[in-house]
Coordinates of C-alpha atoms in Angstrom, one line a residue:
X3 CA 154.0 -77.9 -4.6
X4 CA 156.2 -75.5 -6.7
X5 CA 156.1 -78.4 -9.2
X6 CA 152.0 -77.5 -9.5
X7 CA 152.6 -73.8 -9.7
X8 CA 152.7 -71.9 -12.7
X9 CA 154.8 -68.9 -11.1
X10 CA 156.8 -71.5 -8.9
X11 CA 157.7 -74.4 -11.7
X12 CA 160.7 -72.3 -12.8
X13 CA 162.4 -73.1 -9.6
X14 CA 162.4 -76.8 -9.8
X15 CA 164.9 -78.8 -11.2
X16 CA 164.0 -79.9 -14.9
X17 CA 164.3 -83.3 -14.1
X18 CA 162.4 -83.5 -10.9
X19 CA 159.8 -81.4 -12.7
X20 CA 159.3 -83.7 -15.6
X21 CA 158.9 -86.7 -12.8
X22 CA 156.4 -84.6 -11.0
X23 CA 154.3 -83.8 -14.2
X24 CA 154.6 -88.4 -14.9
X25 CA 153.9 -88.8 -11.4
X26 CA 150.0 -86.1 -11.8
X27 CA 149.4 -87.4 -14.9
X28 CA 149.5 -90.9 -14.4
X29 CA 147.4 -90.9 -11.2
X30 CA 145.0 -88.2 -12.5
X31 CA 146.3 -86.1 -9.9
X32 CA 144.2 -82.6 -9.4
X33 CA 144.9 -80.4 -6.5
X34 CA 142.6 -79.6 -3.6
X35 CA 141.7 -76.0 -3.7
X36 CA 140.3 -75.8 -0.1
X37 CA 143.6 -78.0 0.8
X38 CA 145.4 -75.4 -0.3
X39 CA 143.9 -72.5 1.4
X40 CA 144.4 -74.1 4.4
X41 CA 147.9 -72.9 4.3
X42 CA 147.1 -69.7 2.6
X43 CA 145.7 -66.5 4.4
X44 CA 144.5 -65.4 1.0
X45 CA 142.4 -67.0 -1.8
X46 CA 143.5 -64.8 -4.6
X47 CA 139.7 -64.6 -5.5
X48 CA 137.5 -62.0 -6.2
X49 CA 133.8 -62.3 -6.1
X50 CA 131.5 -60.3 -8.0
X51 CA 127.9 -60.3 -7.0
X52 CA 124.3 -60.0 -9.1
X53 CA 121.0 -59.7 -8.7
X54 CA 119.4 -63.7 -9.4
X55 CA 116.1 -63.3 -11.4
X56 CA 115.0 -64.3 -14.2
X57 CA 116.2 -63.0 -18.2
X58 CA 119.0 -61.3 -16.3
X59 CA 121.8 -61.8 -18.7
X60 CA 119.6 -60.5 -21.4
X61 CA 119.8 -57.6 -20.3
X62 CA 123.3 -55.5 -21.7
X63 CA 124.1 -53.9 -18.2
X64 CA 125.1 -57.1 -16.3
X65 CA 126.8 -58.6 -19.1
X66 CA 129.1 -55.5 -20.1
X67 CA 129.7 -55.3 -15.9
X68 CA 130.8 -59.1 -16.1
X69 CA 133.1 -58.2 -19.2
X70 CA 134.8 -55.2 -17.7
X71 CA 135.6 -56.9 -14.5
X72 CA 136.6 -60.1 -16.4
X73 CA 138.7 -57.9 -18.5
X74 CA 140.7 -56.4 -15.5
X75 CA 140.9 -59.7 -13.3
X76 CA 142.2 -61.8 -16.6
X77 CA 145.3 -59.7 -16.1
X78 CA 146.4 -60.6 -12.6
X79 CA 147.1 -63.5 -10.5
X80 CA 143.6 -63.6 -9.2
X81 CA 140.7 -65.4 -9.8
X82 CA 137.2 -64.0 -10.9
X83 CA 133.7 -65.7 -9.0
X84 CA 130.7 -64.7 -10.1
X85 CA 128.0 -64.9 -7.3
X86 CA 124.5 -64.9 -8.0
X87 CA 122.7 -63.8 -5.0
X88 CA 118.3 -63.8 -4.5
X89 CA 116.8 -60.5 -3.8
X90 CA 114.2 -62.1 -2.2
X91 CA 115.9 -63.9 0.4
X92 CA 116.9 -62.2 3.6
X93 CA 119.4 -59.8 3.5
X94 CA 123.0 -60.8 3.4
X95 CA 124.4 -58.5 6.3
X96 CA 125.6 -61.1 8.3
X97 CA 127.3 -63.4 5.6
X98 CA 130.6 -64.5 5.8
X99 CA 131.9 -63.8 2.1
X100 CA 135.7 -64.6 3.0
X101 CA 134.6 -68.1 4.2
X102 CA 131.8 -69.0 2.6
X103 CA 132.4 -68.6 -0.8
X104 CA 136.3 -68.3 -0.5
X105 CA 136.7 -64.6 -2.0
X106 CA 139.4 -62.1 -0.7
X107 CA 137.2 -59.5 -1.8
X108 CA 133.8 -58.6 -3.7
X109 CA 132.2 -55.8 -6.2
X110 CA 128.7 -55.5 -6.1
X111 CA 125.9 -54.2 -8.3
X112 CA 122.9 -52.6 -6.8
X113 CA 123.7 -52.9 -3.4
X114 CA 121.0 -52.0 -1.8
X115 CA 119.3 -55.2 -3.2
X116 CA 121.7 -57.5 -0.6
X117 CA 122.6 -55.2 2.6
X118 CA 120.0 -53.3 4.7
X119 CA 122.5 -50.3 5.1
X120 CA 125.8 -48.9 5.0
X121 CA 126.2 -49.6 8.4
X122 CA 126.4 -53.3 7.5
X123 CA 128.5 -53.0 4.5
X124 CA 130.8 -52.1 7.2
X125 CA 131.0 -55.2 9.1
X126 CA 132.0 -57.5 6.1
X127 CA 134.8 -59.0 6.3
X128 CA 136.1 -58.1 3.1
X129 CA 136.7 -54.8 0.9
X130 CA 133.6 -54.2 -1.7
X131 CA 134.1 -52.7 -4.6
X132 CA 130.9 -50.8 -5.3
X133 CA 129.5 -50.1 -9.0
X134 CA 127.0 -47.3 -9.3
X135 CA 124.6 -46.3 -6.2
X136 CA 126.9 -44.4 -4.5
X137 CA 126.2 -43.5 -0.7
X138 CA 129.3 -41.1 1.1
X139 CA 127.9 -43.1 4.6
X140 CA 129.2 -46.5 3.1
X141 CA 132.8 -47.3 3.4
X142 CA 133.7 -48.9 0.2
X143 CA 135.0 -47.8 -2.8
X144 CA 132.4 -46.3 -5.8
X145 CA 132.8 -46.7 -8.9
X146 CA 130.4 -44.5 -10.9
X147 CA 129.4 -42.5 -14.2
X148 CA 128.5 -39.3 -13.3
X149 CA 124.4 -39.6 -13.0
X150 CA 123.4 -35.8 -12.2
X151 CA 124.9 -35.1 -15.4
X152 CA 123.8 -37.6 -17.0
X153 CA 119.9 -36.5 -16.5
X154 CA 121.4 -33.1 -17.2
X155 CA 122.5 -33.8 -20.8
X156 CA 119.2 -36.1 -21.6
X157 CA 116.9 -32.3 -20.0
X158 CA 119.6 -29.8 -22.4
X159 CA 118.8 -31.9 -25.5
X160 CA 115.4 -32.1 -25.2
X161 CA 114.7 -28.4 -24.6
X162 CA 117.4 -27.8 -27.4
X163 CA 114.8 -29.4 -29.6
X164 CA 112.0 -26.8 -28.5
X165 CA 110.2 -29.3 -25.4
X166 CA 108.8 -27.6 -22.4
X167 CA 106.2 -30.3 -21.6
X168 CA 108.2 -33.2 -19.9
X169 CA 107.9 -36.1 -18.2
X170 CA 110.3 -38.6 -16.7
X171 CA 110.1 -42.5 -16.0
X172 CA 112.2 -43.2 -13.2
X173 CA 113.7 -46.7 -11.8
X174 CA 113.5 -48.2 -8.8
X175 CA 112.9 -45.9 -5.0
X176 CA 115.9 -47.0 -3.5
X177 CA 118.4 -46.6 -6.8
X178 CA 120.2 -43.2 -5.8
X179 CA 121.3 -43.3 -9.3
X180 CA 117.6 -42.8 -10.5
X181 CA 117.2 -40.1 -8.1
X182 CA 120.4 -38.6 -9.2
X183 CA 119.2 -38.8 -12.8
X184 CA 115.9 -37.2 -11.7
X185 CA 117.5 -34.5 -10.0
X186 CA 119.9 -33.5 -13.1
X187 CA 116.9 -33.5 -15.5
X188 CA 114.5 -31.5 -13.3
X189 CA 117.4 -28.9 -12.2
X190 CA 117.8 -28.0 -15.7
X191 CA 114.3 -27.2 -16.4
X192 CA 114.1 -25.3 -12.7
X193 CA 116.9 -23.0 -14.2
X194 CA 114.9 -22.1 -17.3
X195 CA 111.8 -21.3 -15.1
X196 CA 110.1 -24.4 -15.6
X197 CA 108.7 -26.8 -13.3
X198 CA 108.1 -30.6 -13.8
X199 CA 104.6 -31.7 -12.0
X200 CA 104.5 -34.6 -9.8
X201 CA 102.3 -36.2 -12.0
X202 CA 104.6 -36.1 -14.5
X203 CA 107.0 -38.3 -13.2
X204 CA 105.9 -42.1 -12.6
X205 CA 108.3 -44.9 -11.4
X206 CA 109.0 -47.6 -13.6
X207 CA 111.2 -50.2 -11.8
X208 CA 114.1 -50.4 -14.3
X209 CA 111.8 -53.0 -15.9
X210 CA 110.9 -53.2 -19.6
X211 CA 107.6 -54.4 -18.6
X212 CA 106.5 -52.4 -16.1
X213 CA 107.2 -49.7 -18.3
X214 CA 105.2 -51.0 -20.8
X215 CA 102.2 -51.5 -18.6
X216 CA 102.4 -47.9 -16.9
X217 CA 102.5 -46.1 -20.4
X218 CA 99.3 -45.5 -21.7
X219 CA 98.0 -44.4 -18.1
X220 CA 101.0 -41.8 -18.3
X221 CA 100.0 -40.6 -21.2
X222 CA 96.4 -40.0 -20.6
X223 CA 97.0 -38.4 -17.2
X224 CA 99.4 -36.3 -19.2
X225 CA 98.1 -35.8 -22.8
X226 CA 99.9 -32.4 -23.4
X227 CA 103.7 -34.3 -23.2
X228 CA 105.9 -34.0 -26.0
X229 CA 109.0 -35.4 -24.5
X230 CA 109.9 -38.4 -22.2
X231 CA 113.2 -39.3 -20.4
X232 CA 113.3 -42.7 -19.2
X233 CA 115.9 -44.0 -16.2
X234 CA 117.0 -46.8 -18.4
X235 CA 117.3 -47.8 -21.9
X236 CA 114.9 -51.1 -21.0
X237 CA 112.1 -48.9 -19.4
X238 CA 112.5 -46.3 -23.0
X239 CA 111.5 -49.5 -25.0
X240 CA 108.8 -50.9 -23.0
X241 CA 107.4 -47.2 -22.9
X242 CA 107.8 -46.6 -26.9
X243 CA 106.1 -50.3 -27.5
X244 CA 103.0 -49.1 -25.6
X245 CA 103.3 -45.6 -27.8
X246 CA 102.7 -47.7 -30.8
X247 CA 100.2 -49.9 -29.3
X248 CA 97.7 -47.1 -28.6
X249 CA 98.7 -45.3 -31.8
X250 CA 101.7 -42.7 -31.2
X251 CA 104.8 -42.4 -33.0
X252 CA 108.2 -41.6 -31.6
X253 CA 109.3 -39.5 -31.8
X254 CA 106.8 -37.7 -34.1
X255 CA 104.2 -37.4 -30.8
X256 CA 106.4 -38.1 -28.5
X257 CA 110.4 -38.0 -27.9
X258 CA 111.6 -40.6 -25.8
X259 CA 115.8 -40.4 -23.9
X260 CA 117.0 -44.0 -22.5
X261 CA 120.0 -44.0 -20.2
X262 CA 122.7 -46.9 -20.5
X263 CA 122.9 -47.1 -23.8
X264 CA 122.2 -51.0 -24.3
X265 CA 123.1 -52.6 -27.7
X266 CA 119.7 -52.8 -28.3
X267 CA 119.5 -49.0 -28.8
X268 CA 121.0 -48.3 -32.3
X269 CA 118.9 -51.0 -33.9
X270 CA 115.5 -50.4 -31.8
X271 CA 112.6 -48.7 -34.3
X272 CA 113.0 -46.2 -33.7
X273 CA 116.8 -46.0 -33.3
X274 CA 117.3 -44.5 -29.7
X275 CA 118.7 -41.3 -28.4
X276 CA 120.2 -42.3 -24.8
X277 CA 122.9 -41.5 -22.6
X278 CA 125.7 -43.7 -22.5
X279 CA 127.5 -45.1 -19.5
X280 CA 131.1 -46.4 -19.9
X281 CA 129.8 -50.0 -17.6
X282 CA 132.8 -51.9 -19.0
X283 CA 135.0 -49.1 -17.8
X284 CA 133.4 -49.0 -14.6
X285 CA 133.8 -52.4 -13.9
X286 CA 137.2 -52.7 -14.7
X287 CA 138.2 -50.3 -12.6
X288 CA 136.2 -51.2 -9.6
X289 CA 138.0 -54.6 -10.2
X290 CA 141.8 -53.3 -11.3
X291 CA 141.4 -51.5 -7.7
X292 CA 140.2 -54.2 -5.6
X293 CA 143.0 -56.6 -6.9
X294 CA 145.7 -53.9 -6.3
X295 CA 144.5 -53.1 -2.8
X296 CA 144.4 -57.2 -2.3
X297 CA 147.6 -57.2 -3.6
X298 CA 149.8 -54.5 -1.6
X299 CA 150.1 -57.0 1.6
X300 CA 148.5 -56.8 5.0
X301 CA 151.0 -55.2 6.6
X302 CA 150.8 -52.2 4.1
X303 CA 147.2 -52.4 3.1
X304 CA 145.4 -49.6 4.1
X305 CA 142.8 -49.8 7.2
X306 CA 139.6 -49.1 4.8
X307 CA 139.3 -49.3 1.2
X308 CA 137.1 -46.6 0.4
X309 CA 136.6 -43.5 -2.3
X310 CA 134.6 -42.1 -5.2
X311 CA 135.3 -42.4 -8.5
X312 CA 133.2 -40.3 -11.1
X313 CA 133.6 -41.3 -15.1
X314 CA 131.9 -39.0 -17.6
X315 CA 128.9 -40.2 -19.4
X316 CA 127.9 -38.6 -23.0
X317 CA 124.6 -38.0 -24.8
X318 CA 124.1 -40.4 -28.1
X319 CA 121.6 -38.9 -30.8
X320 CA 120.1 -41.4 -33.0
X321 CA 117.1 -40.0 -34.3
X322 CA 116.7 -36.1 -35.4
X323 CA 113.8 -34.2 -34.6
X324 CA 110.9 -35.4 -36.9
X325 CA 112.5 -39.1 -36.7
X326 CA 114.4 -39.1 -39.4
X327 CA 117.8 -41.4 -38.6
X328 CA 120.2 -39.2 -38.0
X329 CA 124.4 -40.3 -37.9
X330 CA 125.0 -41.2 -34.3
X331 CA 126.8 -38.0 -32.6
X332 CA 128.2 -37.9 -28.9
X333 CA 128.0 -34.5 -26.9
X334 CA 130.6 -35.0 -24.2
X335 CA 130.2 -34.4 -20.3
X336 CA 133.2 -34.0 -18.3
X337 CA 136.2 -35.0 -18.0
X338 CA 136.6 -37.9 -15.3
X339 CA 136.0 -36.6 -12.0
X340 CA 137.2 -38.5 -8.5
X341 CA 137.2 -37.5 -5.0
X342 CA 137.1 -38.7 -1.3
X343 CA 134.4 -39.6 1.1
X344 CA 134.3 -36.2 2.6
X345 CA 134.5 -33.9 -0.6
X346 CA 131.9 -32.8 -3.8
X347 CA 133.0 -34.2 -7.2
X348 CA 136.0 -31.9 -8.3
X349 CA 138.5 -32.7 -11.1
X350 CA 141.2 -32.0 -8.3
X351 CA 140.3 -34.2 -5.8
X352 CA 142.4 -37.5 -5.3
X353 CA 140.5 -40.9 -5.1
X354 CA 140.8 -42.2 -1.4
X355 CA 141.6 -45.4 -0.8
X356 CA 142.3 -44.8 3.2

């Protein structure tokens, strides 16, 4: 077996190991994973789970996830498994993920979407690595771009620009990162004395389409708009195709903020202004984490894996007021902010991992 093994090979003689390598290469030889495993207690595998519908990797959020973790995992002894679960099958509380799809450990996207509650996170049998979403009930670790700002930066810009007549097209009622998007955005506006109706805000799913379909209802229930934030860069272009479909230019009638900042942005007409999220550093350090935690042995692993990490996100201007293209400027955040389970975002707080 240390014949087989890349970090082992070093230790075999070099003439038994040039027998060995004959011996597999004349009989086709390839080695049994689950075999091996059976004298392993860990699989040196990390699983990384998405949503399964359809168009998904089209869409630049999963695929700059997939990169960052792949990125981080490429560096280490481990193994990356990418695990593409239904939505629309019955929850996956009571799953096995250690021996069912031989993973040590997994990060998920959109949680919510696979476990009825924190409760049940709990009971896996592996640590999770959680990207976005974050819930201070759940005992995992968070890995997330700091939302509340986020909607914060999209509401200063647009009332920098001379809007008071807003709206906001939010994503899906169980995201708490739409809700914390929504909360940023409106608690600007509150502070300067004005309130958002209910009417204008309308949920939009995340979804392109949906978007699309919702706009020109939007619009007529609110004709006196001059400013839009969307939840997502996706929903944004669904929302500014409908503009031109009934006759509107953005962002000459209306202005229109994404969030994500998909590559899709700089080269959408026109260009879009939207908040950028660092996914690729998000994933890699949800992933860099999990393999170190995985890594440190049972005996000194600690009894939960569990925190919150906070990365800045910045506000990306591509089109001036008027609509003229404008050279692409970034107004910062904050600096990267962690803390624990039991604390609020400060730039002093450690990252928990107990």
């Amino acid at each position: 077996s240390r014949a087989m093994n890349a970090e082992t090979e070093s230790k075999v003689a070099p003439e038994t190991l040039k027998h060995v390598k004959q011996i597999i290469e004349q009989f086709d030889y390839t080695p049994s994973l689950a075999a091996k495993h059976l004298t392993s207690t860990a699989y040196k595998t990390v699983g990384i789970i998405f949503p399964h519908h359809i168009g998904i990797f089209k869409q630049d959020y999963y695929s700059r996830v997939l990169s960052g973790a792949a990125d981080a995992v490429i560096e280490t002894d481990h193994q990356l498994k990418m695990m593409m679960l239904k939505c629309d099958k019955p929850r996956w509380d009571h799953y096995n993920f250690r021996s069912g799809d031989a993973v040590d450990g997994i990060i998920v996207t959109h949680w919510r979407s696979f476990f009825s509650s924190g409760e049940s996170m709990e009971k896996l049998n592996v640590p999770v690595a959680i990207i976005n979403d974050v819930d201070p009930d759940v005992t995992a670790l968070f890995v997330c771009g700091n939302h509340e700002q986020g909607g914060r930066l999209a509401a200063e810009h647009f009332f920098k620009k001379g809007h008071r007549r807003v709206g906001v097209i939010t994503g899906s009622p169980n995201s708490q990162d739409s809700r914390l998007r929504l909360k940023g955005f409106r608690q600007f506006f509150k502070e300067q004395k004005i309130e958002i109706p209910v009417k204008a805000v309308a949920c939009g799913h995340f979804q392109e389409e949906v978007a699309f379909q919702i706009a020109e209802d939007f619009i007529q229930k609110n004709p006196s708009l001059t400013a839009v934030f969307c939840c997502n860069d996706g929903m944004a272009f669904g929302f500014i195709r409908a503009m031109k479909k009934i006759g509107l230019n953005c962002p000459k009638d209306i202005s229109v903020i994404g969030y994500d900042d998909d590559k899709k942005a700089e080269n959408f007409v026109p260009p879009l202004t939207t908040v950028h999220v660092p996914l690729e550093d998000l994933a890699h350090e949800a992933a860099t984490r999990l393999v170190r935690h995985l890594k440190s042995g049972q005996e000194k692993r600690p009894r939960k894996f569990s925190g919150v990490i906070f990365k800045p996100v910045t506000l990306v201007e591509r089109v001036k007021a008027g609509g003229a293209p404008g050279t692409i400027q970034r107004e910062p955040c904050l600096r990267p902010i962690t803390c624990d389970r039991a604390t609020k975002p400060s730039s002093a707080a450690p990252v928990s991992t107990n």
